[in-house]
Amino acid sequence: MSMNSFGHLFRVTTWGESHGPALGATIDGCPPEVPLTEEMLQVWLDKRRPGQNRNTTQRQEADQVRILSGVFEGKTTGTPIQLMIENTDQRSKDYGEIAETFRPGHADITYHLKYGNRDYRGGGRSSARETAARVAAGGVARAAIEAMAPGLEIKGYMTRMGEMEIDRAALDLGEIDNNPFWIPQDATTAQAWEDYLTKIRKDKNSVGAEIEVIARGVPAGIGAPVYAKLDTDLAAAMMSINAVKGVEIGEGMAAAELKGTDNADEIFMGNDGRPVYSSNHAGGILGGIATGQDLVVRFAVKPTSSILSPRASIRKDGSATEVVTKGRHDPCVGIRAVPVGEAMMACVILDHMLLHRGQVGENRSSIG
Amino acid sequence: MSMNSFGHLFRVTTWGESHGPALGATIDGCPPEVPLTEEMLQVWLDKRRPGQNRNTTQRQEADQVRILSGVFEGKTTGTPIQLMIENTDQRSKDYGEIAETFRPGHADITYHLKYGNRDYRGGGRSSARETAARVAAGGVARAAIEAMAPGLEIKGYMTRMGEMEIDRAALDLGEIDNNPFWIPQDATTAQAWEDYLTKIRKDKNSVGAEIEVIARGVPAGIGAPVYAKLDTDLAAAMMSINAVKGVEIGEGMAAAELKGTDNADEIFMGNDGRPVYSSNHAGGILGGIATGQDLVVRFAVKPTSSILSPRASIRKDGSATEVVTKGRHDPCVGIRAVPVGEAMMACVILDHMLLHRGQVGENRSSIG
Amino acid sequence: MSMNSFGHLFRVTTWGESHGPALGATIDGCPPEVPLTEEMLQVWLDKRRPGQNRNTTQRQEADQVRILSGVFEGKTTGTPIQLMIENTDQRSKDYGEIAETFRPGHADITYHLKYGNRDYRGGGRSSARETAARVAAGGVARAAIEAMAPGLEIKGYMTRMGEMEIDRAALDLGEIDNNPFWIPQDATTAQAWEDYLTKIRKDKNSVGAEIEVIARGVPAGIGAPVYAKLDTDLAAAMMSINAVKGVEIGEGMAAAELKGTDNADEIFMGNDGRPVYSSNHAGGILGGIATGQDLVVRFAVKPTSSILSPRASIRKDGSATEVVTKGRHDPCVGIRAVPVGEAMMACVILDHMLLHRGQVGENRSSIG
Amino acid sequence: MSMNSFGHLFRVTTWGESHGPALGATIDGCPPEVPLTEEMLQVWLDKRRPGQNRNTTQRQEADQVRILSGVFEGKTTGTPIQLMIENTDQRSKDYGEIAETFRPGHADITYHLKYGNRDYRGGGRSSARETAARVAAGGVARAAIEAMAPGLEIKGYMTRMGEMEIDRAALDLGEIDNNPFWIPQDATTAQAWEDYLTKIRKDKNSVGAEIEVIARGVPAGIGAPVYAKLDTDLAAAMMSINAVKGVEIGEGMAAAELKGTDNADEIFMGNDGRPVYSSNHAGGILGGIATGQDLVVRFAVKPTSSILSPRASIRKDGSATEVVTKGRHDPCVGIRAVPVGEAMMACVILDHMLLHRGQVGENRSSIG
């Protein structure tokens, strides 16, 4: 019933504040005998790490992850895995001035209203730094998935940033790692996005983003019919990421505009004895259970609320003030949400693979 | 860790199939001394009940709810509340023919792939009838909320049905109960929606819908910062409803198109010593915690997959077939999702009120 | 986080009061395709049923269990199983007089102090009738265990009743069903127990009991190292039964008197390639995980607090009074705790079999 | 559903192995604004710390606890509290030789059977070192209890060690901290226990122990009626401690020998308007809910299985061998279980105080 945990059998609890000594993830329920090293996790953390280009906060963090427990002789033991990332670059002075003020659009005021206090250094628990722990946990999930379902692939990419939207006709997943936005588009498009974001930043502004995460090779049958639906858990996982305001599965909100004849994916028998579908409006999920098609999840990230443009607000004493958030902030925090979304997808998929194995066992039923 | 439960302290487990003897909800954690009668719950069930007009399935169900436990002398005792709704109109013959076939866009195939069997009568557990149990549970939540936070108001309405969309400039919540679509619009608009849906039905088709649910008077401070964020639980609650494919909080997916200057709701001090905001892009939630503004949640319901138009599919033996779903189905199942969305909102709000009281107590901190 | 549920993957929530319309169990997480009928469950309920001889309450209850969901064509579907037992013999008048009074040793006063109200009819939720729902749920667990681990056997029996204690040298499990106390002793001993209890009853008194439950053929490896230890869950399961005040695994409390040389069960290699042990002081569990030896659990049930002898107490208004509990009560409620203990053992074992399969899979590691 | 967590609202997850870099506890759900420092926690850790006298392992561990998150400016923030204790004295060589062998009475063999691997260094996760994390977590619980219910007192002490048993007629809680066994007896008795244990150690043997933990000033009404009974959670908490084989509440196993007339604690009205009782056979709990009397819990700890006397066993390859466990071990591990039992009691009480406040609120009902 923890407020800072997610997952049923593969259970992740993140802890830590932006400017405390460290943050991390406590992972319970990981299968034993899974090959795991700090290097394997670092790959994903480096992808999320800030300070890599001028479109992400200039805060310099090594984001070195340490495995403190649960791994012995290079393999998971089945006991809790503790992942710790120490905070090295903590220039608190940047933030001191906002200790008394609530930043509009930020969690400052709600933390104060709930707890009567808050760690105001860099947003404390509400900082995007919390997502580093998710990415590390996602790395563990990926390792376990690789051991259980080799070939299962998870890929995330941006599909929109403010006025910029990808051209799905020109979608090329091979390009994702070739540009700082992780967009599946060519270099010319990437440059256009770069120019757009540069202008946003120079205007002392920020912008929102839409991220899509897909999973290929997901075993048909994982998921559950009602409250632990695969789409329910995916929606919760994505919505739990800072600044996310919307989540879609398959057609998503557009399903409201469709007719039944358009929406229902027709079913045919594949040559390999597995069903194939005429389309994937469902995003790989029917009745909360995976069909075996690609899982398709999208989510929207609001623009960073910490901006250099002045906004009206109040202080803890109720007096009016104007806030200009200095410090180091992402003009588009959505960029770094891509590896976070991938990590959440990995955790949810592994969790449901374990849940399915627990209730139903390893032999899945088939058709024909 | 149940697959068929939701909620942390106010915990609801629904059970039952469309054509079994009964279905219902087991509720654990309800506060004691809450006035509760079957009549109070029936009000909400009657709102959801099918067969009321030709836009919903003609199946006739009394949907009479019985309280089997947890209430004594008209008040909750604090022990589990069992709500049972017997299935009276079960014409199984309508469904017999699909025992061997998988309806495209329906959970038939995934249930088969997961469990190796399924109750094919009326969709069994995947039937929209499961939502009757949610509505009953929501009625209990509303009663407890009324006792704890009098005046807290929850209201749901349709905002889109296929090509029809409401005109927010003409939004009138007072009209919601005056038309069969629960749209906050005048009679003329309602008639246009009626004509539109009639044509859909005559075309042997179905259509999707978008529903918005708002809550007024929500205590500021309820919610949690990370995985049990108020928006996370609302997203999970709505996505867990049959046929829902997308969930939005406040700006929702549109947040991806916004700039920071547009999105951040400015804060001012109200005359009553409570903060007021220049706008509500956040939908009443910052950092997972309620600001005290209106909670605003939207979700999209896909068109009913059970339609009279033929669709290609396969049988359990893998052979190809064509499916035409006879039986009694809603041309727009989204209509009945309105009271369901309200019920889920009520359950989530009560749950978080109890969670907040548990961790922080009854005296909430204030500003100034 | 429900207060009325137990189990991790195989999750049972009981509901209902002694004199409400019905009580039952909501079961989530049962594996699919398990053969299950009401008759299979009735066998266990009949064993627990009161009114069978003059040593148990003369209340006449049919205790007929109905399966309302989760079973289709004689097999579990994997969705929630709702078990309902209607209360038929409710003579509330017997209890009306204690509405204002707290019976010493009974939950009356604590329910009042916690909830501010209570269903005083027959003890409401605190009645031993709640255990009927456990026995029904245990029947479902037994059916699933039979499907997963044929031959696994669970057996409970009384080992002590007040001054009467079994002679372990003459232990004969074959005799258990031949006497009303379920003691593994011959008819002569059973008669002595009968005479002893008759005297207790005639003295308007009641007496406590100790029950032992063993399980044979438990798969080695089920359980977990720390908080979800197999012994932790067994202790919780037994202690959750009404009136239980102590739980022991293997040597139990006597372990405090042992030396290391006496306690450690020596290990040898069996002919079947499985380890064998020189003894079973551990009760089949080491480090929270099953060794494959017999699971051995004991628990003590306090004497019924509802007795015909007068006891000093107070009323809701604080005034002093004397209580003589009329109505129909067991002189030794521990007798009926035998099938309840078996049921809890079955639920815990199944739950851990599913948990183990979820985290580790179906192929268990071996020695040599 | 974590296997390494306990608690409902105040949720503790421990992690770490005996000879890994560190171990600790992740705490979720602690109330905000609770004064907390590392020094406050160190007090309890020092009490449990080994190497203090020749009756506990000579392993030298500083057991310095660090608070890595959840505390800001000397107060809890309401977010997760991460407690880390680094392992400093890890002489792994002492343990290398048992990598291939299973120690009788130890978790070696079951870890191997469950996971197919194990961290054999010092028992890895099954080491008594895991309890250091519990003691640290208990310190946090004590701080929160002090803030919510000042004056609530928790006290643990040994009541038996092998053949030595305390004289309850001479019980003196004031003596507990004056002797290395935490027995509530005078110096002469303590010396006798000392001599007894010295002989056990010189005989290359070990011995079991019985510990009693009481809590005074527990608010009446905390707890729950059925599966989350206060006694259920206490039993689970104590049984989850390494080497514990039995748990008792109040009369415990002796309740089996009692008659109803002896067992039921009579109730009278106290001068302060609170009920008082003629006795406390119930151990402060009726129907799973606290009466307001002293909570009384006892548990038995088996003798350390790691002894210097040779015992027959097998190796991973199945071959026979004889085990003599060198290394540094407690002749009576039960001694250090005293502060651990106190810590578990504190965690359970706080958890139930929060649960009660969540469901029922802060105003408790009264009598008269």
Short mmCIF file of N, CA and C in Angstrom, two decimals, chain D residues 113-192:
data_model
loop_
_atom_site.label_atom_id
_atom_site.label_comp_id
_atom_site.label_asym_id
_atom_site.label_seq_id
_atom_site.Cartn_x
_atom_site.Cartn_y
_atom_site.Cartn_z
N LEU D 113 17.44 -24.46 -2.87
CA LEU D 113 16.32 -25.15 -3.51
C LEU D 113 15.35 -24.16 -4.16
N LYS D 114 15.22 -22.96 -3.57
CA LYS D 114 14.29 -21.99 -4.12
C LYS D 114 14.88 -21.25 -5.31
N TYR D 115 16.05 -20.67 -5.09
CA TYR D 115 16.61 -19.75 -6.09
C TYR D 115 17.65 -20.37 -7.01
N GLY D 116 18.18 -21.53 -6.62
CA GLY D 116 19.23 -22.13 -7.43
C GLY D 116 20.57 -21.47 -7.18
N ASN D 117 20.58 -20.48 -6.31
CA ASN D 117 21.85 -19.84 -5.94
C ASN D 117 21.68 -19.24 -4.55
N ARG D 118 22.78 -18.78 -3.99
CA ARG D 118 22.68 -18.03 -2.73
C ARG D 118 23.97 -17.27 -2.49
N ASP D 119 23.83 -16.15 -1.78
CA ASP D 119 25.02 -15.42 -1.35
C ASP D 119 25.45 -16.09 -0.05
N TYR D 120 26.48 -16.94 -0.15
CA TYR D 120 26.86 -17.76 1.01
C TYR D 120 27.71 -16.99 2.02
N ARG D 121 28.06 -15.76 1.68
CA ARG D 121 28.94 -15.00 2.60
C ARG D 121 28.17 -14.59 3.86
N GLY D 122 28.44 -15.26 4.93
CA GLY D 122 27.79 -14.90 6.20
C GLY D 122 26.29 -15.11 6.19
N GLY D 123 25.84 -15.99 5.32
CA GLY D 123 24.40 -16.27 5.28
C GLY D 123 23.65 -15.31 4.36
N GLY D 124 24.39 -14.32 3.84
CA GLY D 124 23.75 -13.40 2.90
C GLY D 124 22.52 -12.76 3.49
N ARG D 125 21.41 -12.93 2.80
CA ARG D 125 20.16 -12.31 3.23
C ARG D 125 19.61 -12.96 4.50
N SER D 126 19.99 -14.22 4.75
CA SER D 126 19.41 -14.92 5.91
C SER D 126 20.17 -14.61 7.20
N SER D 127 21.19 -13.77 7.11
CA SER D 127 21.97 -13.42 8.30
C SER D 127 21.14 -12.60 9.29
N ALA D 128 21.48 -12.75 10.57
CA ALA D 128 20.80 -11.96 11.60
C ALA D 128 21.08 -10.47 11.41
N ARG D 129 22.05 -10.15 10.57
CA ARG D 129 22.34 -8.73 10.32
C ARG D 129 21.13 -8.02 9.73
N GLU D 130 20.26 -8.75 9.04
CA GLU D 130 19.06 -8.12 8.45
C GLU D 130 18.27 -7.39 9.52
N THR D 131 18.37 -7.91 10.76
CA THR D 131 17.56 -7.30 11.83
C THR D 131 18.05 -5.91 12.22
N ALA D 132 19.27 -5.56 11.84
CA ALA D 132 19.74 -4.19 12.12
C ALA D 132 18.85 -3.18 11.40
N ALA D 133 18.44 -3.54 10.20
CA ALA D 133 17.57 -2.64 9.43
C ALA D 133 16.21 -2.50 10.12
N ARG D 134 15.75 -3.59 10.73
CA ARG D 134 14.46 -3.53 11.45
C ARG D 134 14.56 -2.60 12.65
N VAL D 135 15.68 -2.70 13.34
CA VAL D 135 15.86 -1.87 14.53
C VAL D 135 15.90 -0.39 14.14
N ALA D 136 16.56 -0.10 13.03
CA ALA D 136 16.60 1.29 12.56
C ALA D 136 15.19 1.76 12.20
N ALA D 137 14.45 0.93 11.51
CA ALA D 137 13.08 1.28 11.14
C ALA D 137 12.21 1.47 12.39
N GLY D 138 12.45 0.61 13.38
CA GLY D 138 11.71 0.72 14.62
C GLY D 138 11.97 2.05 15.30
N GLY D 139 13.18 2.55 15.14
CA GLY D 139 13.51 3.86 15.71
C GLY D 139 12.67 4.97 15.09
N VAL D 140 12.46 4.86 13.79
CA VAL D 140 11.61 5.84 13.11
C VAL D 140 10.18 5.72 13.63
N ALA D 141 9.72 4.49 13.78
CA ALA D 141 8.35 4.28 14.28
C ALA D 141 8.21 4.87 15.68
N ARG D 142 9.22 4.65 16.52
CA ARG D 142 9.16 5.19 17.88
C ARG D 142 9.06 6.71 17.86
N ALA D 143 9.81 7.35 16.97
CA ALA D 143 9.78 8.81 16.89
C ALA D 143 8.39 9.30 16.48
N ALA D 144 7.77 8.59 15.53
CA ALA D 144 6.44 8.99 15.08
C ALA D 144 5.40 8.74 16.17
N ILE D 145 5.55 7.63 16.88
CA ILE D 145 4.62 7.32 17.97
C ILE D 145 4.73 8.39 19.05
N GLU D 146 5.96 8.78 19.37
CA GLU D 146 6.18 9.80 20.41
C GLU D 146 5.46 11.09 20.04
N ALA D 147 5.44 11.39 18.72
CA ALA D 147 4.76 12.61 18.28
C ALA D 147 3.24 12.47 18.33
N MET D 148 2.74 11.25 18.12
CA MET D 148 1.29 11.04 18.07
C MET D 148 0.69 10.62 19.40
N ALA D 149 1.42 9.80 20.15
CA ALA D 149 0.89 9.29 21.43
C ALA D 149 1.99 9.35 22.49
N PRO D 150 2.32 10.57 22.95
CA PRO D 150 3.39 10.71 23.95
C PRO D 150 3.12 9.82 25.16
N GLY D 151 4.16 9.19 25.66
CA GLY D 151 3.99 8.35 26.84
C GLY D 151 3.79 6.89 26.52
N LEU D 152 3.47 6.59 25.26
CA LEU D 152 3.36 5.17 24.89
C LEU D 152 4.75 4.56 25.04
N GLU D 153 4.83 3.46 25.80
CA GLU D 153 6.13 2.88 26.13
C GLU D 153 6.22 1.44 25.65
N ILE D 154 7.35 1.09 25.03
CA ILE D 154 7.57 -0.27 24.54
C ILE D 154 8.80 -0.84 25.22
N LYS D 155 8.65 -2.04 25.81
CA LYS D 155 9.74 -2.62 26.58
C LYS D 155 9.85 -4.10 26.28
N GLY D 156 11.06 -4.56 25.95
CA GLY D 156 11.28 -5.98 25.70
C GLY D 156 12.28 -6.55 26.68
N TYR D 157 12.18 -7.85 26.95
CA TYR D 157 13.12 -8.50 27.88
C TYR D 157 13.06 -10.01 27.66
N MET D 158 14.13 -10.68 28.05
CA MET D 158 14.14 -12.13 27.94
C MET D 158 13.37 -12.72 29.10
N THR D 159 12.65 -13.80 28.85
CA THR D 159 11.93 -14.48 29.93
C THR D 159 12.45 -15.91 30.12
N ARG D 160 13.17 -16.40 29.11
CA ARG D 160 13.76 -17.75 29.22
C ARG D 160 14.96 -17.86 28.29
N MET D 161 15.97 -18.65 28.77
CA MET D 161 17.11 -18.99 27.93
C MET D 161 17.48 -20.42 28.29
N GLY D 162 17.09 -21.37 27.44
CA GLY D 162 17.34 -22.78 27.76
C GLY D 162 16.66 -23.15 29.06
N GLU D 163 17.46 -23.60 30.00
CA GLU D 163 16.89 -24.04 31.28
C GLU D 163 16.62 -22.87 32.23
N MET D 164 17.16 -21.72 31.90
CA MET D 164 16.98 -20.57 32.78
C MET D 164 15.67 -19.85 32.47
N GLU D 165 14.88 -19.57 33.50
CA GLU D 165 13.61 -18.90 33.30
C GLU D 165 13.48 -17.81 34.35
N ILE D 166 12.85 -16.69 33.99
CA ILE D 166 12.75 -15.61 34.98
C ILE D 166 11.72 -15.97 36.05
N ASP D 167 11.87 -15.34 37.20
CA ASP D 167 10.92 -15.48 38.30
C ASP D 167 9.98 -14.28 38.24
N ARG D 168 8.75 -14.50 37.77
CA ARG D 168 7.84 -13.37 37.57
C ARG D 168 7.47 -12.69 38.90
N ALA D 169 7.62 -13.42 39.98
CA ALA D 169 7.35 -12.82 41.29
C ALA D 169 8.38 -11.73 41.59
N ALA D 170 9.56 -11.90 40.98
CA ALA D 170 10.64 -10.93 41.22
C ALA D 170 10.87 -10.03 40.02
N LEU D 171 9.87 -9.91 39.16
CA LEU D 171 10.00 -9.12 37.94
C LEU D 171 10.27 -7.65 38.27
N ASP D 172 11.32 -7.08 37.66
CA ASP D 172 11.68 -5.68 37.89
C ASP D 172 12.17 -5.06 36.59
N LEU D 173 11.25 -4.39 35.89
CA LEU D 173 11.59 -3.83 34.57
C LEU D 173 12.75 -2.85 34.67
N GLY D 174 12.95 -2.28 35.85
CA GLY D 174 14.04 -1.33 36.03
C GLY D 174 15.41 -1.96 35.87
N GLU D 175 15.48 -3.28 36.00
CA GLU D 175 16.77 -3.97 35.91
C GLU D 175 17.17 -4.32 34.48
N ILE D 176 16.22 -4.20 33.56
CA ILE D 176 16.46 -4.69 32.19
C ILE D 176 17.78 -4.20 31.58
N ASP D 177 18.06 -2.91 31.76
CA ASP D 177 19.26 -2.37 31.12
C ASP D 177 20.53 -2.57 31.95
N ASN D 178 20.38 -3.24 33.09
CA ASN D 178 21.56 -3.43 33.95
C ASN D 178 22.28 -4.75 33.73
N ASN D 179 21.81 -5.54 32.76
CA ASN D 179 22.49 -6.83 32.53
C ASN D 179 22.49 -7.13 31.03
N PRO D 180 23.43 -7.94 30.58
CA PRO D 180 23.61 -8.20 29.14
C PRO D 180 22.51 -9.05 28.52
N PHE D 181 21.59 -9.58 29.34
CA PHE D 181 20.53 -10.43 28.81
C PHE D 181 19.20 -9.70 28.72
N TRP D 182 19.20 -8.42 29.18
CA TRP D 182 17.94 -7.70 29.26
C TRP D 182 16.90 -8.54 29.97
N ILE D 183 17.23 -9.04 31.13
CA ILE D 183 16.22 -9.73 31.94
C ILE D 183 15.78 -8.81 33.07
N PRO D 184 14.49 -8.83 33.40
CA PRO D 184 13.97 -7.96 34.46
C PRO D 184 14.20 -8.59 35.84
N GLN D 185 15.44 -8.89 36.12
CA GLN D 185 15.79 -9.58 37.37
C GLN D 185 17.04 -8.94 37.96
N ASP D 186 17.34 -9.29 39.22
CA ASP D 186 18.47 -8.65 39.88
C ASP D 186 19.82 -9.21 39.40
N ALA D 187 20.89 -8.61 39.90
CA ALA D 187 22.24 -8.94 39.45
C ALA D 187 22.61 -10.39 39.71
N THR D 188 22.15 -10.93 40.83
CA THR D 188 22.48 -12.32 41.16
C THR D 188 21.94 -13.27 40.09
N THR D 189 20.68 -13.05 39.73
CA THR D 189 20.08 -13.88 38.68
C THR D 189 20.83 -13.70 37.37
N ALA D 190 21.15 -12.45 37.05
CA ALA D 190 21.87 -12.17 35.81
C ALA D 190 23.18 -12.95 35.78
N GLN D 191 23.86 -13.00 36.93
CA GLN D 191 25.14 -13.72 36.99
C GLN D 191 24.93 -15.21 36.73
N ALA D 192 23.84 -15.74 37.27
CA ALA D 192 23.53 -17.16 37.05
C ALA D 192 23.33 -17.44 35.56
#
